[in-house]
Coordinates of C-alpha atoms and ligand atoms in Angstrom, one line a residue:
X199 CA 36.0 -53.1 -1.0
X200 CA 32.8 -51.4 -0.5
X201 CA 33.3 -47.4 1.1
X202 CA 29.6 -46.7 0.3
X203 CA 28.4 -47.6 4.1
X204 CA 28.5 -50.0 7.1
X205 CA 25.3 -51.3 5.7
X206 CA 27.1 -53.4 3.8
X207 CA 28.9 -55.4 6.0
X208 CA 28.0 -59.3 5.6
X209 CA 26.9 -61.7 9.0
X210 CA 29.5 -63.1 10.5
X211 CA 29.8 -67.1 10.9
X212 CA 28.8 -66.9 14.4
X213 CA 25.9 -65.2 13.2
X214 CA 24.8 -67.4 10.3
X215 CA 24.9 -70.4 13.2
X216 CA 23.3 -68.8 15.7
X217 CA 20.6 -67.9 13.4
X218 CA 20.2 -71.7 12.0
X219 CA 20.1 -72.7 15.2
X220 CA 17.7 -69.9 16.4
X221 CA 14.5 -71.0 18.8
X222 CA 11.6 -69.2 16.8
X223 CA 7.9 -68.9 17.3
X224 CA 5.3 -66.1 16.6
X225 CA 6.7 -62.7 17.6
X226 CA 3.2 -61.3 16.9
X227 CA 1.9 -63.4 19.3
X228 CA 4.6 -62.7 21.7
X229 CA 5.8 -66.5 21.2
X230 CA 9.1 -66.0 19.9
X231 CA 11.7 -66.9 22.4
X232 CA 14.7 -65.6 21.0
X233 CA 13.1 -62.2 20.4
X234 CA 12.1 -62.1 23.9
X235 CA 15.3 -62.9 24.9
X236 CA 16.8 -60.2 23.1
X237 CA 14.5 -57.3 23.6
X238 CA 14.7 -58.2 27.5
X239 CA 18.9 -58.4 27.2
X240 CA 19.1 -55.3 25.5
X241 CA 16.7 -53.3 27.7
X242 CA 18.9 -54.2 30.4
X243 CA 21.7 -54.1 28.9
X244 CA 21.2 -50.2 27.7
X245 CA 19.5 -49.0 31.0
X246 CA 16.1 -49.2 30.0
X247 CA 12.9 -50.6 31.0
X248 CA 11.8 -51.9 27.5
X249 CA 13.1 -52.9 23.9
X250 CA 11.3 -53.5 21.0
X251 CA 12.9 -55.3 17.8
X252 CA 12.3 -53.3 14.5
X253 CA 12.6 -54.3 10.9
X254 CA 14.9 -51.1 10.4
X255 CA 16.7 -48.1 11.7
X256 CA 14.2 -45.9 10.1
X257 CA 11.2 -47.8 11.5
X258 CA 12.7 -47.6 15.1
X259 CA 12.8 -43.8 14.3
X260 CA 9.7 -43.6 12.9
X261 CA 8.4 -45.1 15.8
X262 CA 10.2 -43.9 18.6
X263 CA 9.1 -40.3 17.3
X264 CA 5.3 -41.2 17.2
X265 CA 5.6 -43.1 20.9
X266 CA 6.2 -39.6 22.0
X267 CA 4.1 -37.0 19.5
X268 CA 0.3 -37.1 19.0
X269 CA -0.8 -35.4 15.2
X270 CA -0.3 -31.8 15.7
X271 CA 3.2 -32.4 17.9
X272 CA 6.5 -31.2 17.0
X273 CA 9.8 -32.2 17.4
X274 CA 12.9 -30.5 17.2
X275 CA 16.4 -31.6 15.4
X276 CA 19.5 -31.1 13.7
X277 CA 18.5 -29.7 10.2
X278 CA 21.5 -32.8 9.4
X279 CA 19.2 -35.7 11.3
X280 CA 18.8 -38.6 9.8
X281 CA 15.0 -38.6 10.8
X282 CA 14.6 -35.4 9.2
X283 CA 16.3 -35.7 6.4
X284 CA 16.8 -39.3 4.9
X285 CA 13.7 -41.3 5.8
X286 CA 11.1 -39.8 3.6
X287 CA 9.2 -37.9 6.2
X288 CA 7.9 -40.2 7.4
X289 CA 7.1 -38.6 11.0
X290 CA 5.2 -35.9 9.2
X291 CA 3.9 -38.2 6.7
X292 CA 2.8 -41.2 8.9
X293 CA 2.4 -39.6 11.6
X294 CA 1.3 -36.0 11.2
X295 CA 4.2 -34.9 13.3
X296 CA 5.8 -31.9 12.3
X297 CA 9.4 -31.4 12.6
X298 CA 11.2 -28.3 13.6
X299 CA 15.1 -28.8 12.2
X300 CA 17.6 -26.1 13.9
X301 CA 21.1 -26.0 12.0
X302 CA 23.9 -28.4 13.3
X303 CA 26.9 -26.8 15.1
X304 CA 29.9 -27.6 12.9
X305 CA 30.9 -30.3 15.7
X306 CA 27.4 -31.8 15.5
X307 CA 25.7 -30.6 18.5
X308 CA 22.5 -27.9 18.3
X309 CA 23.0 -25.0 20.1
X310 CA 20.7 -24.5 23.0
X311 CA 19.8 -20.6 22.7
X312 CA 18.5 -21.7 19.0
X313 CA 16.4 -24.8 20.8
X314 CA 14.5 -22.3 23.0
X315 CA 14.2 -19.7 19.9
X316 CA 12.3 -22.7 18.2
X317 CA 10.2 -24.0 20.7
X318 CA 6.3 -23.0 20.0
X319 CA 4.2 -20.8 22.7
X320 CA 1.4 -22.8 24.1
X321 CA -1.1 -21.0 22.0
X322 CA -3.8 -22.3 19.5
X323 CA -1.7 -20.9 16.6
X324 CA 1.3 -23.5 16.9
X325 CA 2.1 -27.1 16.9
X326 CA 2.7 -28.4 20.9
X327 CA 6.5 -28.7 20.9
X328 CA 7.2 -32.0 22.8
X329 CA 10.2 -33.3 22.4
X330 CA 13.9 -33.2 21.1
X331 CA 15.6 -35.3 18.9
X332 CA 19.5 -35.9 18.9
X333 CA 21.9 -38.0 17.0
X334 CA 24.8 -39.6 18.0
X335 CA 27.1 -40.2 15.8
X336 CA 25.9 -37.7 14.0
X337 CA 27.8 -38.0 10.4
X338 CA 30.7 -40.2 11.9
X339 CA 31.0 -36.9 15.2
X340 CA 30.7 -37.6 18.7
X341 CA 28.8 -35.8 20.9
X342 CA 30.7 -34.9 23.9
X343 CA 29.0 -36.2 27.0
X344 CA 28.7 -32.9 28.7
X345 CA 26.7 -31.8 25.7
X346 CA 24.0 -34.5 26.6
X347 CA 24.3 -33.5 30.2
X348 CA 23.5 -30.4 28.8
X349 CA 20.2 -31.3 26.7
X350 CA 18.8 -33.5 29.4
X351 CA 18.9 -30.3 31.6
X352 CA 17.3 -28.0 28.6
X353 CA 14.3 -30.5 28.1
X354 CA 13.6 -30.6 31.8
X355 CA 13.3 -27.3 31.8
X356 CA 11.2 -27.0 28.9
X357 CA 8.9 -30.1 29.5
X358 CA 10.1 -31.8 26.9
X359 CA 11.6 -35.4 26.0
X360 CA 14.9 -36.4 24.2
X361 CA 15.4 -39.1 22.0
X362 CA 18.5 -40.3 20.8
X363 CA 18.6 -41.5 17.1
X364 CA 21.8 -44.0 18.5
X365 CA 21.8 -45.9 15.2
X366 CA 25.5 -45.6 15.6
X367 CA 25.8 -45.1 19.4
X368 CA 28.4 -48.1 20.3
X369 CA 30.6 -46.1 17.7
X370 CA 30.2 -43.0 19.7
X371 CA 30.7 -45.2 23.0
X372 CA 34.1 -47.0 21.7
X373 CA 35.3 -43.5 20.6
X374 CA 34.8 -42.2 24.1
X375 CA 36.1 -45.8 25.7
X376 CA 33.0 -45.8 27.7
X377 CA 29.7 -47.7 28.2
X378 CA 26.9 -47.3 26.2
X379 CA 24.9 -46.9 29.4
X380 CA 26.8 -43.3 29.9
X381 CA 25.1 -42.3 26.6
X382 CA 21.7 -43.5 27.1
X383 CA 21.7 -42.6 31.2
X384 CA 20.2 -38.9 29.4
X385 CA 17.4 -40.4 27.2
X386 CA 13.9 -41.3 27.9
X387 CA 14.6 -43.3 24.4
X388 CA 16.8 -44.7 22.2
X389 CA 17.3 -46.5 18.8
X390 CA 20.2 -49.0 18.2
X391 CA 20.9 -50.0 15.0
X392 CA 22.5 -53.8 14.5
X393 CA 22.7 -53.9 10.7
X394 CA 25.4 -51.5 10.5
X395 CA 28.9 -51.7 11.7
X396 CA 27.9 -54.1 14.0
X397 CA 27.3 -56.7 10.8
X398 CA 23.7 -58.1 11.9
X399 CA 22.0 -58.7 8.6
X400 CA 18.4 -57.1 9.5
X401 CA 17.3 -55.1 12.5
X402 CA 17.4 -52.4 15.0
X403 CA 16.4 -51.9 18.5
X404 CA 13.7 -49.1 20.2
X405 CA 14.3 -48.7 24.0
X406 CA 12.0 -46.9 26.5
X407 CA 9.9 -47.6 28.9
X408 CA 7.6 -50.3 29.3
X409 CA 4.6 -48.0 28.7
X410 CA 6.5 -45.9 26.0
X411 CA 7.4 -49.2 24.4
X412 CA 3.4 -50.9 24.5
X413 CA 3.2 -47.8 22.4
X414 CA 5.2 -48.6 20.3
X415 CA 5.0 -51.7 19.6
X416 CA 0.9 -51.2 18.2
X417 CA 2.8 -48.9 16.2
X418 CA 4.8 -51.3 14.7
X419 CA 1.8 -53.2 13.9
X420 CA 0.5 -50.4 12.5
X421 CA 2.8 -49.6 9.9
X422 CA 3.5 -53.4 9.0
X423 CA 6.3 -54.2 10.8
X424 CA 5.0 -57.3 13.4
X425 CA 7.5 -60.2 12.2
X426 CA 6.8 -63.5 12.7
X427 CA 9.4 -66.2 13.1
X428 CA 11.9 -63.3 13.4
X429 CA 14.2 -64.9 16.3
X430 CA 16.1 -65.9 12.9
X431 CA 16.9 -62.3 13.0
X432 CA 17.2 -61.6 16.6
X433 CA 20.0 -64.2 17.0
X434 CA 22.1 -62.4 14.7
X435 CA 21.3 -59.4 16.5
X436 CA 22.1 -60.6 19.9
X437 CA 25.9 -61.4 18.4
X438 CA 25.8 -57.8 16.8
X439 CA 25.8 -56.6 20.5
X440 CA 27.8 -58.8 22.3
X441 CA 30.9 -60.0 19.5
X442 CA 31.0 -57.1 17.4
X443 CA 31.3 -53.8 19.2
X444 CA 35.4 -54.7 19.4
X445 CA 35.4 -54.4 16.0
X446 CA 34.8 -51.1 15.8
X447 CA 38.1 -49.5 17.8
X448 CA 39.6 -51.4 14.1
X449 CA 37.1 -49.4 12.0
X450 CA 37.7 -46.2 13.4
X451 CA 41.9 -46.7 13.3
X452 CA 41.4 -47.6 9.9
X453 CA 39.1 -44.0 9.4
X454 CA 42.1 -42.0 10.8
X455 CA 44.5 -43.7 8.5
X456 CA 42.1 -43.2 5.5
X457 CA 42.1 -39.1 6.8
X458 CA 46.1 -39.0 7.4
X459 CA 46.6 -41.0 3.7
X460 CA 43.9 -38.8 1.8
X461 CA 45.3 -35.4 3.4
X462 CA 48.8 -36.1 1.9
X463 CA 47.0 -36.9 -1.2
X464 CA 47.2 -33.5 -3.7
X465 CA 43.8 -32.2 -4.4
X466 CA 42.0 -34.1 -1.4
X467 CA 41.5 -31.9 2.3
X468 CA 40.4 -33.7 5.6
X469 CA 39.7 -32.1 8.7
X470 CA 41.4 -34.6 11.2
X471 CA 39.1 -33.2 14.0
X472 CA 35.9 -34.2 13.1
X473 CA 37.6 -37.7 12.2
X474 CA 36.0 -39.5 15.4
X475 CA 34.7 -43.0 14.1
X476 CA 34.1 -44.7 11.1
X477 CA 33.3 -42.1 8.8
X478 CA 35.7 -40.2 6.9
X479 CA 34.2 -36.4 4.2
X480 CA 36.9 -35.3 2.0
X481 CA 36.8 -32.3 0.0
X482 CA 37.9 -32.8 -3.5
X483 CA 39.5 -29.9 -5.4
X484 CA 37.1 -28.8 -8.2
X485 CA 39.7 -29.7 -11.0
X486 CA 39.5 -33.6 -10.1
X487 CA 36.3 -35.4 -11.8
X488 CA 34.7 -37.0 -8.7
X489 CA 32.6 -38.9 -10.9
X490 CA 35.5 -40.2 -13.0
X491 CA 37.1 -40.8 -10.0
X492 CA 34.7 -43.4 -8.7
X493 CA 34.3 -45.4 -12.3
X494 CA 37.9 -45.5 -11.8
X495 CA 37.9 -46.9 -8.6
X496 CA 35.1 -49.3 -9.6
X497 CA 37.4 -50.4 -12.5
X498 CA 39.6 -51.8 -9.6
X499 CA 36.9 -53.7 -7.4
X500 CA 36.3 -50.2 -5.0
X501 CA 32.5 -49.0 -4.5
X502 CA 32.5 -45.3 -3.2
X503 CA 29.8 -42.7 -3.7
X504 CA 30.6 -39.6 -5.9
X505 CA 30.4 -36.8 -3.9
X506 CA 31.4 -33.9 -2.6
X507 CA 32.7 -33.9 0.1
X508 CA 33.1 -37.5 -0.9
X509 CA 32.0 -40.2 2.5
X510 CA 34.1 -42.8 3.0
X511 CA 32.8 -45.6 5.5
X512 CA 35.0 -48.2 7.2
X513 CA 33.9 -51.8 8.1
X514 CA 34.7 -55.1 9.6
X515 CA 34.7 -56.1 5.8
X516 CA 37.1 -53.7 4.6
X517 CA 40.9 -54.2 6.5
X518 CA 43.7 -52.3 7.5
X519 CA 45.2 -53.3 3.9
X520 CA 42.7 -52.5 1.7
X521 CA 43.5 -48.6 3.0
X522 CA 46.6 -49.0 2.2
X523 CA 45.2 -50.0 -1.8
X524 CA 42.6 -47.7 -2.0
X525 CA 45.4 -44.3 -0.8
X526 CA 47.8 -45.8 -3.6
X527 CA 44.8 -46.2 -5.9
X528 CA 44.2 -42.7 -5.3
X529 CA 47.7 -41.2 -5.5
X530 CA 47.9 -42.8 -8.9
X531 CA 44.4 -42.0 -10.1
X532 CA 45.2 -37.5 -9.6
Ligands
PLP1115 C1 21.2 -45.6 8.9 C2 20.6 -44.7 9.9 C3 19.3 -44.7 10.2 C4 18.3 -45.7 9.5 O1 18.6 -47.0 9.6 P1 18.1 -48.0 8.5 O2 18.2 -49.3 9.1 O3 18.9 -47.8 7.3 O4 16.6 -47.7 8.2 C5 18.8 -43.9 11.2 N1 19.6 -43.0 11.7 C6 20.9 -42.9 11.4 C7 21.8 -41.9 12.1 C8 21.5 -43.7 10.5 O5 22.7 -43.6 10.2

């Protein structure tokens, strides 16, 4: 059992066939059917115009954000977004993009009156604020629909454009038993990721328009990531879409059960509300070892990450059972 992320989850059997069986060609060249076939699929499928297939979450971010900034552009975020925080700066790094974090809301969301504190005056001194950058989940929270409603309003006031980090989106869309489409309907664009909960082994998704996504895609040249053959990949991607998003109503029932079991658990504290998905923070009291803890666990077959709050991720490869072990496991370890 493996709580460390939905990274981890393995292709399906489906997948493994589909990707055997995959048509290939050159997707540098633009020959690669099953590529095509999925960056077409998923454009319409999500309400866009465009899609472009990425090696990784953090290269759809990476380029998504310079699609839309020129060196010397700014964009504004959670001071908790993944593309500020976990993927090496690579905006500002590769792309001489500065960002402008403003702190998360408890529930996730940025508060508005901040936003317009933070964006620049058009004046020689500052970096040209041009866009803003939201993400849902954002650490296992939904954002409520009316916030997005919200932020699509606030950037067309302010001239700017919003981009969704959706690397978990169809979690955010089966917690609010709605279409992904009623997320994206407020982006100009999005990133997907498939090699998380949804169990694709390699790959994510950038969707815009066409022009946006031209962009992009000499981007992705750019920084290395034209693939060849890589329908291989794409077929397991298509499957992520269209077999696995079920899956995740089980993931987040098994979350809520992991919250209820750890709460009645002596020295562990959940807050049920922000329990939305697939992602479960605990507090630990300061007299339990977290540390310890986890060699303990690991002792028993579990991979968690010491931490604290501790994150526990649920997964198609981890069942409505092995919560069951891991609370037991628990109440015995403290
Ligand atoms: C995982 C993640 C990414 C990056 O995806 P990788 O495929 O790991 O590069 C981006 N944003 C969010 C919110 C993520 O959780």
């Amino acid at each position: 059992m493996d709580f460390r992320s939905d990274t981890v989850t393995k292709p399906t059997d489906a997948m493994r066939k589909a990707m055997a069986a995959a048509l290939v060609g050159d997707d540098v060249y633009g020959d690669d059917p099953t590529v095509n076939e999925l960056e077409q699929w998923a454009a319409e499928r999500h309400g866009f115009e465009a899609a472009l297939f990425t090696t990784s979450g953090t290269q759809a971010n990476l380029l998504g954000l310079m699609a839309h900034c020129e060196r010397g552009d700014e964009y504004l975020c959670g001071q908790q977004a993944h593309n500020y925080r976990y993927e090496a700066g690579g905006a500002a790094v590769l792309g001489s993009i500065q960002p402008q974090p403003v702190e998360n809301e408890p529930d996730g969301t940025i508060d508005f009156a901040k936003l317009q504190a933070a964006i620049k005056p058009n004046d020689c001194h500052f970096a040209r604020t041009r866009l803003l950058s939201l993400e849902n989940t954002i650490n296992g929270k939904v954002l409520p629909l009316s916030y997005l409603a919200e932020a699509r309003e606030f950037v067309n006031q302010n001239g700017l454009s919003l981009h969704l980090d959706g690397a978990r989106v169809y979690n955010a869309a089966v917690a609010l038993d709605i279409d992904v489409k009623e997320i994206a309907q407020y982006f100009d664009s999005m990133t997907v990721c498939l090699s998380k909960g949804l169990a694709a082994p390699i790959g994510s998704l950038l969707l815009g328009s066409k022009e946006y996504i031209a962009k992009a895609r000499r981007l992705r040249k750019m920084v290395g990531g034209g693939m060849r053959q890589a329908g291989i990949l794409a077929a397991a991607g298509k499957l992520a879409l269209t077999e696995q998003v079920d899956q995740l109503k089980q993931d987040h029932l098994n979350a809520k059960r992991l919250a209820e079991g750890l709460s009645q658990i002596e020295g562990f504290s959940v807050n049920p509300e922000f329990i939305h998905t697939n992602i479960v923070f605990t507090k630990i009291d300061e007299r339990i070892d977290v540390k310890a803890l986890v060699a303990k666990l690991a002792d028993d077959g579990i991979t968690a990450t010491a931490g604290n709050p501790m994150r526990f991720v649920t997964h198609k490869d981890i069942s409505a059972q092995d919560i069951e072990t891991v609370l037991e496991k628990l109440a015995n370890y403290v």
